[in-house]
Coordinates of C-alpha atoms in Angstrom, one line a residue:
X1 CA 226.8 69.7 -52.6
X2 CA 224.6 71.8 -50.4
X3 CA 220.9 72.2 -50.5
X4 CA 219.7 73.5 -53.8
X5 CA 222.9 72.7 -55.8
X6 CA 222.6 70.7 -59.0
X7 CA 225.0 69.3 -61.6
X8 CA 225.1 67.0 -64.6
X9 CA 225.8 63.3 -64.1
X10 CA 226.7 60.7 -66.8
X11 CA 223.7 59.1 -68.5
X12 CA 224.8 55.7 -67.5
X13 CA 223.4 53.2 -64.9
X14 CA 224.0 54.8 -61.5
X15 CA 223.9 53.4 -58.0
X16 CA 222.6 55.8 -55.4
X17 CA 223.4 55.2 -51.7
X18 CA 221.0 56.5 -49.0
X19 CA 222.6 56.4 -45.6
X20 CA 221.3 57.0 -42.1
X21 CA 218.9 54.1 -41.8
X22 CA 215.8 55.8 -43.1
X23 CA 213.1 54.1 -45.2
X24 CA 213.9 54.7 -48.8
X25 CA 211.7 55.0 -51.8
X26 CA 211.7 56.4 -55.4
X27 CA 208.9 58.1 -57.2
X28 CA 209.0 58.3 -61.0
X29 CA 207.2 61.4 -62.2
X30 CA 205.9 62.7 -65.5
X31 CA 206.4 66.3 -66.7
X32 CA 203.4 67.4 -64.5
X33 CA 205.2 66.2 -61.4
X34 CA 202.9 63.2 -60.7
X35 CA 203.1 59.4 -60.9
X36 CA 201.1 57.6 -63.5
X37 CA 200.1 54.8 -61.2
X38 CA 201.1 52.4 -58.5
X39 CA 204.0 51.0 -60.6
X40 CA 205.8 54.4 -60.5
X41 CA 206.3 54.0 -56.7
X42 CA 209.4 51.8 -55.8
X43 CA 209.7 50.9 -52.2
X44 CA 210.5 47.8 -50.0
X45 CA 207.0 46.3 -50.8
X46 CA 207.5 46.7 -54.6
X47 CA 211.3 47.0 -55.0
X48 CA 211.4 46.9 -58.8
X49 CA 209.8 49.3 -61.4
X50 CA 207.8 47.5 -64.1
X51 CA 210.3 48.8 -66.7
X52 CA 213.2 47.5 -64.7
X53 CA 214.9 50.9 -64.8
X54 CA 214.8 51.4 -61.0
X55 CA 215.4 48.8 -58.3
X56 CA 215.7 49.1 -54.5
X57 CA 218.1 46.9 -52.5
X58 CA 219.2 47.0 -48.9
X59 CA 222.6 45.9 -47.8
X60 CA 222.2 46.6 -44.1
X61 CA 224.4 48.8 -41.9
X62 CA 221.8 51.6 -42.4
X63 CA 222.4 51.9 -46.1
X64 CA 219.8 51.5 -48.9
X65 CA 220.7 51.3 -52.6
X66 CA 218.7 52.5 -55.6
X67 CA 220.0 51.1 -58.9
X68 CA 218.9 53.6 -61.5
X69 CA 219.5 52.7 -65.1
X70 CA 219.2 56.1 -66.7
X71 CA 219.3 54.9 -70.3
X72 CA 216.4 52.5 -69.6
X73 CA 214.1 55.1 -68.0
X74 CA 210.9 55.5 -70.1
X75 CA 210.7 58.7 -72.2
X76 CA 207.5 59.8 -70.4
X77 CA 209.4 59.9 -67.0
X78 CA 210.9 63.4 -66.5
X79 CA 212.1 63.1 -62.9
X80 CA 213.1 60.5 -60.4
X81 CA 212.7 61.5 -56.7
X82 CA 214.8 59.9 -53.9
X83 CA 212.7 60.0 -50.7
X84 CA 213.7 59.2 -47.1
X85 CA 211.3 58.8 -44.2
X86 CA 211.4 57.9 -40.5
X87 CA 209.0 55.8 -38.4
X88 CA 210.1 57.2 -35.1
X89 CA 211.6 60.7 -34.5
X90 CA 212.3 63.4 -37.0
X91 CA 214.7 63.8 -39.9
X92 CA 216.9 66.1 -37.8
X93 CA 217.4 63.2 -35.4
X94 CA 218.9 60.9 -38.1
X95 CA 222.7 60.7 -37.8
X96 CA 224.7 60.6 -41.0
X97 CA 221.9 61.1 -43.4
X98 CA 223.3 61.5 -46.9
X99 CA 222.7 60.7 -50.6
X100 CA 225.5 59.8 -52.9
X101 CA 225.5 58.7 -56.6
X102 CA 228.1 56.3 -58.0
X103 CA 229.1 55.6 -61.6
X104 CA 229.5 52.0 -62.8
X105 CA 233.2 52.1 -62.0
X106 CA 232.5 53.1 -58.4
X107 CA 233.3 56.8 -58.9
X108 CA 231.2 59.2 -56.8
X109 CA 229.5 61.7 -59.2
X110 CA 227.3 63.5 -56.7
X111 CA 226.9 63.7 -52.9
X112 CA 224.5 65.6 -50.6
X113 CA 224.9 65.5 -46.8
X114 CA 221.6 66.4 -45.1
X115 CA 222.4 68.7 -42.2
X116 CA 219.5 71.1 -42.1
X117 CA 216.7 68.7 -41.3
X118 CA 213.9 69.9 -39.0
X119 CA 210.9 68.2 -37.4
X120 CA 209.8 66.6 -40.6
X121 CA 209.3 62.8 -40.8
X122 CA 209.6 62.6 -44.6
X123 CA 211.9 64.4 -47.1
X124 CA 212.7 64.5 -50.8
X125 CA 216.4 64.1 -50.4
X126 CA 217.5 64.5 -54.1
X127 CA 216.2 64.2 -57.6
X128 CA 217.5 63.2 -61.0
X129 CA 215.8 65.1 -63.9
X130 CA 216.2 65.5 -67.6
X131 CA 217.9 68.5 -68.9
X132 CA 219.4 69.3 -72.4
X133 CA 219.3 65.6 -73.5
X134 CA 221.1 64.5 -70.3
X135 CA 220.5 64.1 -66.6
X136 CA 221.2 66.3 -63.7
X137 CA 221.4 65.6 -60.0
X138 CA 219.9 68.1 -57.5
X139 CA 220.2 68.3 -53.7
X140 CA 216.6 69.0 -52.7
X141 CA 216.2 68.6 -49.0
X142 CA 212.5 69.4 -49.0
X143 CA 210.8 68.1 -45.8
X144 CA 207.1 67.4 -45.2
X145 CA 205.7 68.1 -41.7
X146 CA 202.6 65.9 -42.5
X147 CA 204.9 63.0 -43.2
X148 CA 205.1 60.6 -46.0
X149 CA 201.3 60.8 -46.6
X150 CA 201.6 64.5 -47.5
X151 CA 204.6 63.9 -49.7
X152 CA 202.9 61.1 -51.6
X153 CA 199.7 63.0 -52.0
X154 CA 201.5 66.0 -53.5
X155 CA 202.9 63.7 -56.2
X156 CA 199.6 61.9 -57.1
X157 CA 200.0 58.8 -55.0
X158 CA 196.8 57.4 -53.6
X159 CA 197.7 57.1 -50.0
X160 CA 194.8 54.8 -49.2
X161 CA 196.3 52.2 -51.6
X162 CA 200.0 52.9 -51.5
X163 CA 200.3 54.0 -47.8
X164 CA 200.1 50.5 -46.4
X165 CA 203.0 49.3 -48.6
X166 CA 205.0 52.5 -48.2
X167 CA 205.2 52.1 -44.4
X168 CA 204.9 55.5 -42.7
X169 CA 202.4 56.8 -45.3
X170 CA 199.5 54.9 -43.9
X171 CA 197.3 56.7 -41.5
X172 CA 197.4 55.2 -38.0
X173 CA 194.4 53.1 -37.2
X174 CA 191.9 54.3 -34.6
X175 CA 192.6 53.1 -31.0
X176 CA 190.5 50.1 -29.8
X177 CA 187.3 50.8 -27.7
X178 CA 187.8 49.4 -24.2
X179 CA 184.2 48.2 -24.1
X180 CA 181.8 46.8 -26.6
X181 CA 179.5 49.3 -28.3
X182 CA 176.2 47.9 -29.4
X183 CA 175.3 48.4 -33.1
X184 CA 172.4 50.7 -33.7
X185 CA 171.0 48.5 -36.5
X186 CA 171.3 45.3 -34.7
X187 CA 168.2 44.2 -32.8
X188 CA 168.4 44.0 -29.1
X189 CA 168.8 40.5 -27.8
X190 CA 166.8 39.7 -24.7
X191 CA 168.7 38.2 -21.9
X192 CA 168.5 34.4 -21.6
X193 CA 165.8 33.1 -19.3
X194 CA 167.3 30.7 -16.7
X195 CA 165.8 27.2 -16.9
X196 CA 163.1 26.4 -14.4
X197 CA 164.3 24.4 -11.3
X198 CA 162.6 21.0 -11.1
X199 CA 160.4 20.6 -7.9
X200 CA 162.5 17.8 -6.6
X201 CA 165.5 20.1 -6.3
X202 CA 163.8 22.9 -4.5
X203 CA 165.4 23.7 -1.2
X204 CA 162.1 23.9 0.6
X205 CA 159.2 21.4 1.0
X206 CA 156.3 21.5 -1.4
X207 CA 153.0 22.7 -0.3
X208 CA 150.3 20.1 -0.2
X209 CA 147.5 20.4 -2.6
X210 CA 144.5 22.2 -1.3
X211 CA 142.1 20.1 -3.3
X212 CA 142.1 17.5 -0.5
X213 CA 141.4 19.0 2.9
X214 CA 143.3 17.7 5.8
X215 CA 141.1 15.4 8.0
X216 CA 140.1 16.9 11.3
X217 CA 141.6 15.1 14.4
X218 CA 139.2 12.7 16.2
X219 CA 137.8 14.1 19.4
X220 CA 139.5 12.7 22.4
X221 CA 137.2 10.7 24.7
X222 CA 136.0 12.6 27.7
X223 CA 137.8 11.8 30.9
X224 CA 136.3 11.9 34.3
X225 CA 137.7 14.4 36.6
X226 CA 139.7 12.8 39.3
X227 CA 138.6 15.3 41.9
X228 CA 134.9 14.4 41.5
X229 CA 133.7 11.8 44.0
X230 CA 132.8 8.4 42.7
X231 CA 129.2 7.2 43.1
X232 CA 130.1 4.5 45.6
X233 CA 132.1 6.8 47.7
X234 CA 129.1 9.0 48.6
X235 CA 127.8 8.6 52.2
X236 CA 125.2 5.9 52.4
X237 CA 121.7 6.8 53.7
X238 CA 120.8 5.7 57.2
X239 CA 119.3 2.2 57.5
X240 CA 115.6 1.8 57.8
X241 CA 114.2 0.5 61.2
X242 CA 113.5 -3.2 61.3
X243 CA 110.1 -3.0 63.1
X244 CA 107.0 -2.6 61.1
X245 CA 105.1 0.6 61.3
X246 CA 101.4 0.9 61.0
X247 CA 98.3 2.1 62.7
X248 CA 98.2 -0.7 65.2
X249 CA 101.7 -0.3 66.3
X250 CA 102.0 3.4 66.4
X251 CA 102.3 5.0 69.7
X252 CA 102.0 8.5 70.9
X253 CA 103.1 10.2 74.0
X254 CA 100.6 12.1 75.9
X255 CA 101.1 15.3 77.7
X256 CA 102.0 13.6 80.8
X257 CA 104.7 11.5 79.2
X258 CA 102.5 8.5 79.0
X259 CA 102.3 6.4 76.1
X260 CA 98.9 5.8 74.4

């Protein structure tokens, strides 16, 4: 098949191979093209539908298998979408992307090789839908530039709840802030006050208390000047005469040199 082709398939349990190593999921839609709830999304986190009609298995080698029991599909389900998505790169970069349906005896009943992918990261590869009391297989090939989140939202999936399990459907978390941002509601915390240093550990001597004045130094006793003469070293007065002096013994010299 090429994109847009469709054809009847037997209303028997089918096995659908999705090749290319993409993440595979199935959406079970009602007539209005929307899921009824979380249970209608089958992916690696919830690989089995509650009714048991759809089950996802992976065998490795880049191939995922959807086991679709058409006779067991609930009457309210009108379509089953086969979805592929990538975590890195685009659908056009996937090598060997294809969808193929097999009957219980291993016979291929439908195949679609996806060769016209573009820059999308999610795509509805194929769908099985009710028609005239039977089932038909259609090669869809409808990509979504906004990824799995856009595809899921278009079909009624709550991305906030299902995106985390569906893988690429979850929005990327915001990058971490390289520095702490203080909260506007949180009260500011004052910086811690460093503990007081005890006086014994201070690196400089304590000042003496001013309540007790320092005693004044005693005055040094006066010293005699060495250059001053001592009392006993002064010149002695001339000795007194040994004779007695008085009126009887006093003599005077006259004008002529005579003594009187």
